[in-house]
Amino acid sequence: MMRQRSVVILGSTGSIGTQALDVARAFPDLFHIQGLTGHNNVQLLAEQANEFKPPTLVVPSDEKKSELLSLLTYAPEVLVGESGLVQLMDVTMDILLVAIVGTAALPPVVAAIPKVSHIAIANKEVLVAAGSIIMDLVRKHQTRFIPVDSEHSALFQCLAAVDFNSESVKHVTLTASGGPFWQRDPNTFSSISASDALKHPNWDMGAKISIDSATMMNKGLEVIEAHHLFGVPFDDIHVVVHPKSIVHAFIETVDGAILAHMGRPDMRYPIQYAMTYPKRLSTPFQQAALTQLSGLEFFEPNRKAFPLLDLAIQCGRQGGVAPVVFNAANEVAVQLFLTGEISYLGIHATILGMLDYFSSSVASTIDDIIHLDHRVKTHRLSHQLTD
Ligand code: NDP
Ligand code: MG
């Protein structure tokens, strides 16, 4: 039997957050919810809070706090804003799950690393923007830092088979579904709408990552994420398109074995794994029979039609401010695309414009990175709104 674990979920109202609560519901004796946070969806946060009764909650503003208080059936502490998220990291907890989207998660993650011994990290943007500093902190404080992103959870499990010994590994491969457009004629990309792009073939995810999958930006961010999490050189991180999303990642060992991690595309497996690690507990979320997983195909990505994949890897290799600007510019561009202010092709154009504009910036500390990220997000050149 595992001892009960107290859990704080940053971003409990999102796709990952709600699935993490499914895992908590499935193991009521094991997980005790200590804190939850939401942003816009106060209604859902109130429902979750009334069900799990965590003693601390966080919302973005005093207005949201009043709204939340009017919906609660008990009296928790309600913290407010970014400082509230950082303050929440002082709560005694066994596990922190980071499921906020974007670099909004950076301040609480940095505050948590010295204090929380086990962090399950779903958010990838913080690793893209500040991966070197975060991983230095993780090593310094010996924090258990378990990836939730399915490919990275898969890599983590494959690398465990070689005791994380980099000398045993020739290269690692992340699979990409290819998103909704990998077979679409690139000449028609200019007419892609946000609702077309939000329809992911295999995964049901939040809006931002769904658009990132549709541009293959997501896989570029994941290459940088893998580089930081596992210390694998960029040259040794490969990407293949695997439309069924059954194999999540594989590693090739120096002695010629290919170790793959397979499973139905369901985020509750990597979430459960990250929350029960190092134990494996019998899951209520049923795996598919092997016969249903057959017919696995792998293809080279179309790097010309999806230029954000290589641009991400190039920014990751370059390091310094490039991934900070690139990531923030993408967050802005995705938002503009979702609100209809730029086209699908305008996402790439906007990012290129921002990279150019901010090319001479410098950022070496977390505070610098947060500041630069903010500058990029509040900066809108009028020519970037057109494509
Ligand atoms: P969602 O958009 O579904 O959820 C995001 C969560 O963050 C919500 O709880 C949202 O609150 C909250 N939030 C949004 N903006 C802010 C902000 N500025 N400050 C504080 N909280 C905020 O995202 P996902 O769950 O899809 O993704 C979360 C992270 O996990 C992302 O980094 C994504 O890349 C990563 N990930 C997601 C996967 C998935 O399957 N969904 C798979 C692998 C990785 P509210 O909804 O109340 O506004
Ligand atoms: Mg992923």
Short mmCIF file of C-alpha atoms and ligand atoms in Angstrom, two decimals:
data_model
loop_
_atom_site.label_atom_id
_atom_site.label_comp_id
_atom_site.label_asym_id
_atom_site.label_seq_id
_atom_site.Cartn_x
_atom_site.Cartn_y
_atom_site.Cartn_z
CA MET A 1 0.00 0.00 0.00
CA MET A 2 1.22 3.51 -0.80
CA ARG A 3 1.00 6.18 1.87
CA GLN A 4 -1.55 8.92 1.14
CA ARG A 5 -0.14 11.77 -0.96
CA SER A 6 -1.32 15.36 -0.77
CA VAL A 7 -1.57 16.97 -4.19
CA VAL A 8 -1.71 20.53 -5.47
CA ILE A 9 -2.86 21.01 -9.08
CA LEU A 10 -1.96 24.21 -10.90
CA GLY A 11 -4.51 24.60 -13.70
CA SER A 12 -7.08 22.08 -12.43
CA THR A 13 -9.79 23.46 -14.75
CA GLY A 14 -7.88 22.57 -17.94
CA SER A 15 -7.65 19.40 -20.01
CA ILE A 16 -4.73 17.95 -18.01
CA GLY A 17 -6.09 19.29 -14.71
CA THR A 18 -9.52 17.68 -15.09
CA GLN A 19 -7.93 14.37 -16.12
CA ALA A 20 -5.64 14.54 -13.08
CA LEU A 21 -8.77 14.85 -10.94
CA ASP A 22 -10.12 11.74 -12.72
CA VAL A 23 -6.98 9.97 -11.51
CA ALA A 24 -7.49 11.35 -7.99
CA ARG A 25 -11.14 10.17 -8.07
CA ALA A 26 -9.98 6.72 -9.13
CA PHE A 27 -7.69 6.45 -6.07
CA PRO A 28 -9.64 8.21 -3.30
CA ASP A 29 -7.56 6.65 -0.50
CA LEU A 30 -4.32 7.58 -2.13
CA PHE A 31 -4.65 11.22 -3.16
CA HIS A 32 -5.75 14.06 -0.99
CA ILE A 33 -6.27 17.35 -2.88
CA GLN A 34 -4.56 20.15 -1.03
CA GLY A 35 -4.87 23.02 -3.52
CA LEU A 36 -6.44 23.83 -6.91
CA THR A 37 -6.18 26.80 -9.26
CA GLY A 38 -8.25 28.08 -12.16
CA HIS A 39 -8.17 31.13 -14.38
CA ASN A 40 -11.35 31.99 -16.31
CA ASN A 41 -13.47 28.98 -15.49
CA VAL A 42 -14.51 29.82 -11.93
CA GLN A 43 -17.68 27.75 -12.25
CA LEU A 44 -15.69 24.56 -12.82
CA LEU A 45 -13.14 25.45 -10.15
CA ALA A 46 -16.01 25.85 -7.67
CA GLU A 47 -17.46 22.44 -8.63
CA GLN A 48 -14.05 20.80 -8.21
CA ALA A 49 -13.46 22.58 -4.91
CA ASN A 50 -16.87 21.64 -3.52
CA GLU A 51 -16.16 18.01 -4.42
CA PHE A 52 -12.55 17.71 -3.14
CA LYS A 53 -12.60 20.44 -0.45
CA PRO A 54 -8.98 21.57 -0.80
CA PRO A 55 -8.03 24.10 1.89
CA THR A 56 -6.44 26.54 -0.61
CA LEU A 57 -7.56 27.84 -4.03
CA VAL A 58 -6.14 30.44 -6.42
CA VAL A 59 -7.96 32.67 -8.94
CA PRO A 60 -6.54 35.52 -11.06
CA SER A 61 -8.41 38.54 -9.62
CA ASP A 62 -10.49 39.88 -6.73
CA GLU A 63 -13.49 39.85 -9.05
CA LYS A 64 -13.04 36.13 -9.71
CA LYS A 65 -12.53 35.59 -6.01
CA SER A 66 -15.96 37.11 -5.19
CA GLU A 67 -17.55 35.03 -7.92
CA LEU A 68 -15.87 31.89 -6.57
CA LEU A 69 -16.82 32.58 -2.96
CA SER A 70 -20.47 32.90 -3.96
CA LEU A 71 -20.33 29.37 -5.44
CA LEU A 72 -18.46 27.55 -2.65
CA THR A 73 -20.16 25.37 -0.07
CA TYR A 74 -17.21 25.52 2.37
CA ALA A 75 -14.67 28.16 3.42
CA PRO A 76 -11.17 27.63 2.00
CA GLU A 77 -8.42 30.21 1.77
CA VAL A 78 -8.61 31.90 -1.66
CA LEU A 79 -5.40 33.46 -2.95
CA VAL A 80 -5.29 35.87 -5.86
CA GLY A 81 -3.15 36.46 -8.94
CA GLU A 82 0.38 35.46 -9.84
CA SER A 83 1.53 36.16 -6.28
CA GLY A 84 -1.23 33.83 -5.10
CA LEU A 85 0.16 31.03 -7.30
CA VAL A 86 3.64 31.59 -5.81
CA GLN A 87 2.22 31.74 -2.27
CA LEU A 88 0.42 28.45 -2.87
CA MET A 89 3.86 26.82 -3.18
CA ASP A 90 4.31 27.33 0.58
CA VAL A 91 1.50 24.87 1.28
CA THR A 92 2.76 21.52 2.55
CA MET A 93 2.28 19.02 -0.26
CA ASP A 94 3.71 15.72 -1.47
CA ILE A 95 3.07 16.32 -5.16
CA LEU A 96 2.69 19.37 -7.34
CA LEU A 97 1.12 18.87 -10.78
CA VAL A 98 1.87 21.75 -13.13
CA ALA A 99 -0.98 21.90 -15.66
CA ILE A 100 -1.23 25.64 -16.31
CA VAL A 101 -0.66 26.44 -19.99
CA GLY A 102 2.11 28.82 -21.09
CA THR A 103 4.84 30.67 -19.24
CA ALA A 104 2.28 31.83 -16.64
CA ALA A 105 3.49 28.68 -14.86
CA LEU A 106 7.08 29.91 -14.60
CA PRO A 107 6.90 31.86 -11.29
CA PRO A 108 5.18 29.07 -9.31
CA VAL A 109 7.44 26.37 -10.83
CA VAL A 110 10.58 28.26 -9.84
CA ALA A 111 9.15 28.87 -6.35
CA ALA A 112 8.20 25.19 -6.00
CA ILE A 113 11.47 23.47 -6.95
CA PRO A 114 13.29 24.17 -3.64
CA LYS A 115 10.18 23.35 -1.57
CA VAL A 116 8.33 20.48 -3.21
CA SER A 117 10.08 17.12 -3.47
CA HIS A 118 7.94 15.65 -6.29
CA ILE A 119 6.81 17.75 -9.25
CA ALA A 120 4.79 16.27 -12.12
CA ILE A 121 5.30 18.65 -15.04
CA ALA A 122 2.80 18.75 -17.89
CA ASN A 123 3.55 22.33 -18.91
CA LYS A 124 6.18 22.46 -21.67
CA GLU A 125 6.45 26.21 -22.26
CA VAL A 126 8.40 26.79 -19.03
CA LEU A 127 10.99 24.20 -20.11
CA VAL A 128 11.28 25.77 -23.54
CA ALA A 129 11.73 29.29 -22.13
CA ALA A 130 13.86 28.49 -19.09
CA GLY A 131 14.86 24.82 -19.33
CA SER A 132 18.55 25.23 -18.43
CA ILE A 133 17.84 27.27 -15.30
CA ILE A 134 14.95 25.03 -14.24
CA MET A 135 16.95 21.82 -14.65
CA ASP A 136 19.90 23.34 -12.75
CA LEU A 137 17.50 24.10 -9.90
CA VAL A 138 16.02 20.60 -10.10
CA ARG A 139 19.51 19.06 -9.81
CA LYS A 140 20.55 21.43 -7.04
CA HIS A 141 17.49 20.68 -4.92
CA GLN A 142 17.27 17.02 -6.00
CA THR A 143 13.62 17.50 -6.85
CA ARG A 144 11.87 14.50 -8.37
CA PHE A 145 10.75 16.02 -11.68
CA ILE A 146 8.47 13.66 -13.60
CA PRO A 147 7.27 14.51 -17.11
CA VAL A 148 3.56 14.19 -17.90
CA ASP A 149 3.72 15.08 -21.60
CA SER A 150 3.02 11.65 -23.16
CA GLU A 151 6.17 11.44 -25.31
CA HIS A 152 8.38 12.50 -22.41
CA SER A 153 6.69 10.17 -19.97
CA ALA A 154 7.33 7.46 -22.58
CA LEU A 155 10.99 8.48 -22.97
CA PHE A 156 11.42 8.59 -19.21
CA GLN A 157 10.12 5.01 -18.98
CA CYS A 158 12.30 3.79 -21.88
CA LEU A 159 15.41 5.52 -20.48
CA ALA A 160 14.77 3.94 -17.08
CA ALA A 161 15.45 0.61 -18.81
CA VAL A 162 19.08 1.71 -19.38
CA ASP A 163 19.35 3.43 -15.96
CA PHE A 164 19.35 6.84 -17.67
CA ASN A 165 22.90 6.08 -18.83
CA SER A 166 23.44 8.35 -21.84
CA GLU A 167 26.34 6.20 -23.06
CA SER A 168 23.87 3.37 -23.69
CA VAL A 169 21.62 5.49 -25.90
CA LYS A 170 22.29 6.18 -29.57
CA HIS A 171 19.30 8.40 -30.13
CA VAL A 172 15.75 9.00 -28.97
CA THR A 173 12.65 9.48 -31.12
CA LEU A 174 9.51 11.43 -30.38
CA THR A 175 6.44 10.52 -32.38
CA ALA A 176 4.08 13.16 -33.72
CA SER A 177 0.51 12.50 -34.80
CA GLY A 178 1.06 15.06 -37.56
CA GLY A 179 -2.05 16.90 -36.38
CA PRO A 180 -5.19 17.42 -38.48
CA PHE A 181 -3.35 18.70 -41.59
CA TRP A 182 -0.45 16.39 -42.21
CA GLN A 183 -2.10 14.94 -45.31
CA ARG A 184 -3.72 18.19 -46.47
CA ASP A 185 -2.40 19.94 -49.58
CA PRO A 186 -0.16 22.77 -48.28
CA ASN A 187 -1.49 24.99 -51.09
CA THR A 188 -4.78 25.14 -49.19
CA PHE A 189 -3.26 26.05 -45.80
CA SER A 190 -4.21 29.72 -46.20
CA SER A 191 -7.90 28.84 -45.79
CA ILE A 192 -7.51 26.85 -42.54
CA SER A 193 -9.85 28.15 -39.83
CA ALA A 194 -9.36 27.98 -36.07
CA SER A 195 -12.17 25.44 -35.76
CA ASP A 196 -10.49 23.19 -38.42
CA ALA A 197 -7.23 23.44 -36.48
CA LEU A 198 -8.86 22.66 -33.12
CA LYS A 199 -10.05 19.25 -34.36
CA HIS A 200 -7.23 16.96 -33.32
CA PRO A 201 -7.56 13.43 -34.74
CA ASN A 202 -6.38 11.52 -31.61
CA TRP A 203 -6.13 13.70 -28.52
CA ASP A 204 -8.69 15.88 -26.78
CA MET A 205 -6.60 18.76 -25.44
CA GLY A 206 -6.66 22.44 -24.54
CA ALA A 207 -6.90 25.04 -27.33
CA LYS A 208 -3.27 26.19 -27.28
CA ILE A 209 -1.66 22.76 -27.60
CA SER A 210 -4.26 21.77 -30.23
CA ILE A 211 -3.18 24.68 -32.43
CA ASP A 212 0.47 23.85 -31.70
CA SER A 213 -0.23 20.31 -32.93
CA ALA A 214 -1.84 21.67 -36.09
CA THR A 215 1.32 23.66 -36.91
CA MET A 216 3.68 20.94 -35.61
CA MET A 217 5.04 23.62 -33.31
CA ASN A 218 4.11 21.24 -30.51
CA LYS A 219 6.71 18.72 -31.65
CA GLY A 220 9.34 21.45 -31.94
CA LEU A 221 8.59 22.55 -28.36
CA GLU A 222 8.78 18.90 -27.31
CA VAL A 223 12.24 18.44 -28.84
CA ILE A 224 13.47 21.35 -26.69
CA GLU A 225 11.58 19.92 -23.70
CA ALA A 226 13.28 16.52 -24.19
CA HIS A 227 16.69 18.15 -24.58
CA HIS A 228 16.35 19.82 -21.17
CA LEU A 229 14.60 17.01 -19.32
CA PHE A 230 17.01 14.28 -20.38
CA GLY A 231 20.15 16.15 -21.43
CA VAL A 232 20.04 14.59 -24.91
CA PRO A 233 21.87 16.59 -27.62
CA PHE A 234 19.56 18.07 -30.30
CA ASP A 235 21.21 15.94 -33.01
CA ASP A 236 20.15 12.79 -31.15
CA ILE A 237 16.46 13.71 -30.83
CA HIS A 238 14.53 12.50 -33.87
CA VAL A 239 10.90 13.10 -34.85
CA VAL A 240 8.69 10.78 -36.86
CA VAL A 241 5.05 11.18 -37.83
CA HIS A 242 2.98 8.32 -36.47
CA PRO A 243 -0.66 9.11 -37.21
CA LYS A 244 -2.18 6.61 -34.77
CA SER A 245 -0.37 7.97 -31.67
CA ILE A 246 0.09 4.48 -30.22
CA VAL A 247 3.88 4.48 -29.92
CA HIS A 248 4.65 7.63 -27.92
CA ALA A 249 8.44 7.52 -28.09
CA PHE A 250 11.32 5.14 -28.54
CA ILE A 251 15.02 4.98 -27.85
CA GLU A 252 17.65 3.15 -29.83
CA THR A 253 20.44 1.74 -27.70
CA VAL A 254 24.06 1.56 -28.84
CA ASP A 255 23.82 -2.23 -29.05
CA GLY A 256 20.95 -2.00 -31.53
CA ALA A 257 17.79 -2.48 -29.47
CA ILE A 258 14.76 -0.25 -30.10
CA LEU A 259 12.75 0.20 -26.91
CA ALA A 260 9.31 1.68 -27.51
CA HIS A 261 6.55 2.83 -25.22
CA MET A 262 3.04 2.07 -26.48
CA GLY A 263 -0.47 2.73 -25.35
CA ARG A 264 -3.84 4.15 -26.28
CA PRO A 265 -3.68 7.97 -26.58
CA ASP A 266 -5.09 8.80 -23.16
CA MET A 267 -3.32 11.33 -20.94
CA ARG A 268 -4.61 9.67 -17.81
CA TYR A 269 -1.86 7.02 -18.10
CA PRO A 270 1.10 9.42 -17.99
CA ILE A 271 -0.71 11.54 -15.36
CA GLN A 272 -1.27 8.49 -13.16
CA TYR A 273 2.32 7.34 -13.67
CA ALA A 274 3.68 10.76 -12.67
CA MET A 275 1.43 10.88 -9.59
CA THR A 276 2.17 7.35 -8.32
CA TYR A 277 5.86 7.23 -9.32
CA PRO A 278 7.98 5.30 -8.45
CA LYS A 279 5.17 2.82 -7.84
CA ARG A 280 2.95 1.42 -10.57
CA LEU A 281 -0.64 0.90 -9.52
CA SER A 282 -3.36 -1.05 -11.29
CA THR A 283 -5.19 1.46 -13.47
CA PRO A 284 -8.97 1.68 -13.90
CA PHE A 285 -8.43 3.26 -17.36
CA GLN A 286 -8.49 0.24 -19.62
CA GLN A 287 -5.76 -0.28 -22.20
CA ALA A 288 -6.68 -1.45 -25.70
CA ALA A 289 -6.07 -5.04 -26.82
CA LEU A 290 -2.87 -5.46 -28.84
CA THR A 291 -4.88 -6.36 -31.96
CA GLN A 292 -6.48 -2.92 -31.80
CA LEU A 293 -3.07 -1.28 -31.68
CA SER A 294 -1.82 -2.93 -34.89
CA GLY A 295 -1.04 -1.33 -38.25
CA LEU A 296 1.57 1.06 -36.91
CA GLU A 297 3.06 3.39 -39.52
CA PHE A 298 5.90 5.92 -39.32
CA PHE A 299 6.72 8.73 -41.76
CA GLU A 300 9.21 11.56 -42.16
CA PRO A 301 7.62 14.88 -41.17
CA ASN A 302 6.98 17.36 -43.98
CA ARG A 303 9.38 20.01 -42.76
CA LYS A 304 8.58 22.39 -45.60
CA ALA A 305 4.84 22.43 -45.01
CA PHE A 306 5.33 22.72 -41.23
CA PRO A 307 8.30 25.10 -40.88
CA LEU A 308 7.71 25.74 -37.16
CA LEU A 309 9.14 22.30 -36.34
CA ASP A 310 12.61 23.20 -37.60
CA LEU A 311 12.38 26.81 -36.46
CA ALA A 312 11.76 25.58 -32.90
CA ILE A 313 14.72 23.20 -33.06
CA GLN A 314 16.91 25.97 -34.49
CA CYS A 315 15.90 28.32 -31.62
CA GLY A 316 16.49 25.53 -29.10
CA ARG A 317 20.01 24.91 -30.44
CA GLN A 318 20.73 28.62 -30.45
CA GLY A 319 19.65 28.89 -26.81
CA GLY A 320 19.78 32.20 -24.93
CA VAL A 321 16.84 34.47 -25.71
CA ALA A 322 15.83 32.71 -28.95
CA PRO A 323 13.59 30.06 -27.33
CA VAL A 324 12.17 32.65 -24.89
CA VAL A 325 11.11 34.97 -27.71
CA PHE A 326 10.05 32.10 -29.95
CA ASN A 327 7.84 30.57 -27.28
CA ALA A 328 6.25 33.88 -26.21
CA ALA A 329 5.70 34.89 -29.85
CA ASN A 330 3.97 31.57 -30.45
CA GLU A 331 1.69 32.06 -27.43
CA VAL A 332 0.72 35.47 -28.87
CA ALA A 333 0.30 34.15 -32.41
CA VAL A 334 -1.87 31.21 -31.32
CA GLN A 335 -4.12 33.61 -29.41
CA LEU A 336 -4.39 35.93 -32.44
CA PHE A 337 -5.21 32.96 -34.66
CA LEU A 338 -7.88 31.71 -32.23
CA THR A 339 -9.54 35.13 -32.19
CA GLY A 340 -9.41 35.38 -35.98
CA GLU A 341 -6.94 38.27 -36.08
CA ILE A 342 -4.34 36.37 -38.11
CA SER A 343 -4.54 33.39 -40.44
CA TYR A 344 -2.98 29.95 -39.95
CA LEU A 345 -0.01 30.99 -42.13
CA GLY A 346 0.17 34.22 -40.13
CA ILE A 347 1.33 32.24 -37.08
CA HIS A 348 4.71 31.53 -38.70
CA ALA A 349 4.96 35.08 -40.06
CA THR A 350 4.20 36.60 -36.65
CA ILE A 351 6.83 34.49 -34.93
CA LEU A 352 9.48 35.36 -37.54
CA GLY A 353 8.66 39.06 -37.08
CA MET A 354 8.98 38.84 -33.30
CA LEU A 355 12.26 36.86 -33.47
CA ASP A 356 13.68 39.55 -35.70
CA TYR A 357 12.41 42.42 -33.55
CA PHE A 358 13.72 40.97 -30.27
CA SER A 359 16.94 39.46 -31.68
CA SER A 360 19.27 41.71 -29.71
CA SER A 361 17.56 41.20 -26.31
CA VAL A 362 19.39 39.58 -23.43
CA ALA A 363 18.01 37.43 -20.61
CA SER A 364 20.13 35.39 -18.26
CA THR A 365 18.08 35.07 -15.07
CA ILE A 366 14.54 33.86 -14.44
CA ASP A 367 13.47 37.46 -13.80
CA ASP A 368 14.98 38.54 -17.13
CA ILE A 369 13.16 35.71 -18.89
CA ILE A 370 9.84 36.61 -17.27
CA HIS A 371 10.39 40.24 -18.23
CA LEU A 372 11.30 39.44 -21.85
CA ASP A 373 8.39 37.01 -22.14
CA HIS A 374 6.09 39.80 -20.96
CA ARG A 375 7.59 42.31 -23.39
CA VAL A 376 7.04 39.97 -26.33
CA LYS A 377 3.47 39.27 -25.26
CA THR A 378 2.55 42.92 -24.92
CA HIS A 379 4.25 43.95 -28.13
CA ARG A 380 2.23 43.96 -31.31
CA LEU A 381 3.71 45.34 -34.48
CA SER A 382 0.92 46.28 -36.83
CA HIS A 383 2.55 44.48 -39.76
CA GLN A 384 2.53 41.25 -37.72
CA LEU A 385 -1.23 41.30 -37.61
CA THR A 386 -1.36 40.81 -41.33
CA ASP A 387 0.27 38.04 -43.29
P1 NDP B 1 -5.93 23.99 -21.02
O1 NDP B 1 -6.02 25.24 -21.80
O2 NDP B 1 -6.97 22.95 -21.19
O3 NDP B 1 -5.84 24.34 -19.45
C1 NDP B 1 -4.96 25.31 -18.99
C2 NDP B 1 -5.14 25.54 -17.49
O4 NDP B 1 -4.37 26.68 -17.12
C3 NDP B 1 -6.57 25.87 -17.09
O5 NDP B 1 -6.78 25.44 -15.78
C4 NDP B 1 -6.60 27.39 -17.18
O6 NDP B 1 -7.63 27.97 -16.39
C5 NDP B 1 -5.24 27.72 -16.62
N1 NDP B 1 -4.68 28.99 -17.10
C6 NDP B 1 -4.75 29.49 -18.35
N2 NDP B 1 -4.09 30.66 -18.42
C7 NDP B 1 -3.61 30.91 -17.18
C8 NDP B 1 -2.87 31.98 -16.60
N3 NDP B 1 -2.48 33.04 -17.32
N4 NDP B 1 -2.55 31.91 -15.28
C9 NDP B 1 -2.94 30.86 -14.53
N5 NDP B 1 -3.65 29.81 -15.02
C10 NDP B 1 -3.99 29.84 -16.33
O7 NDP B 1 -4.47 23.38 -21.30
P2 NDP B 1 -4.03 21.85 -21.30
O8 NDP B 1 -4.52 21.17 -20.09
O9 NDP B 1 -4.29 21.27 -22.62
O10 NDP B 1 -2.44 22.02 -21.21
C11 NDP B 1 -1.78 22.39 -20.01
C12 NDP B 1 -0.28 22.24 -20.23
O11 NDP B 1 0.01 20.86 -20.41
C13 NDP B 1 0.23 22.96 -21.50
O12 NDP B 1 1.51 23.47 -21.25
C14 NDP B 1 0.29 21.84 -22.53
O13 NDP B 1 1.28 22.07 -23.50
C15 NDP B 1 0.66 20.64 -21.65
N6 NDP B 1 0.20 19.37 -22.21
C16 NDP B 1 -1.13 19.14 -22.43
C17 NDP B 1 -1.57 17.94 -22.96
C18 NDP B 1 -3.03 17.65 -23.14
O14 NDP B 1 -3.38 16.53 -23.53
N7 NDP B 1 -3.92 18.57 -22.90
C19 NDP B 1 -0.60 16.89 -23.36
C20 NDP B 1 0.76 17.22 -23.06
C21 NDP B 1 1.14 18.42 -22.52
P3 NDP B 1 -9.15 28.21 -16.97
O15 NDP B 1 -9.47 27.04 -17.84
O16 NDP B 1 -9.95 28.27 -15.70
O17 NDP B 1 -9.11 29.50 -17.72
MG MG B 2 3.09 15.53 -26.19
#
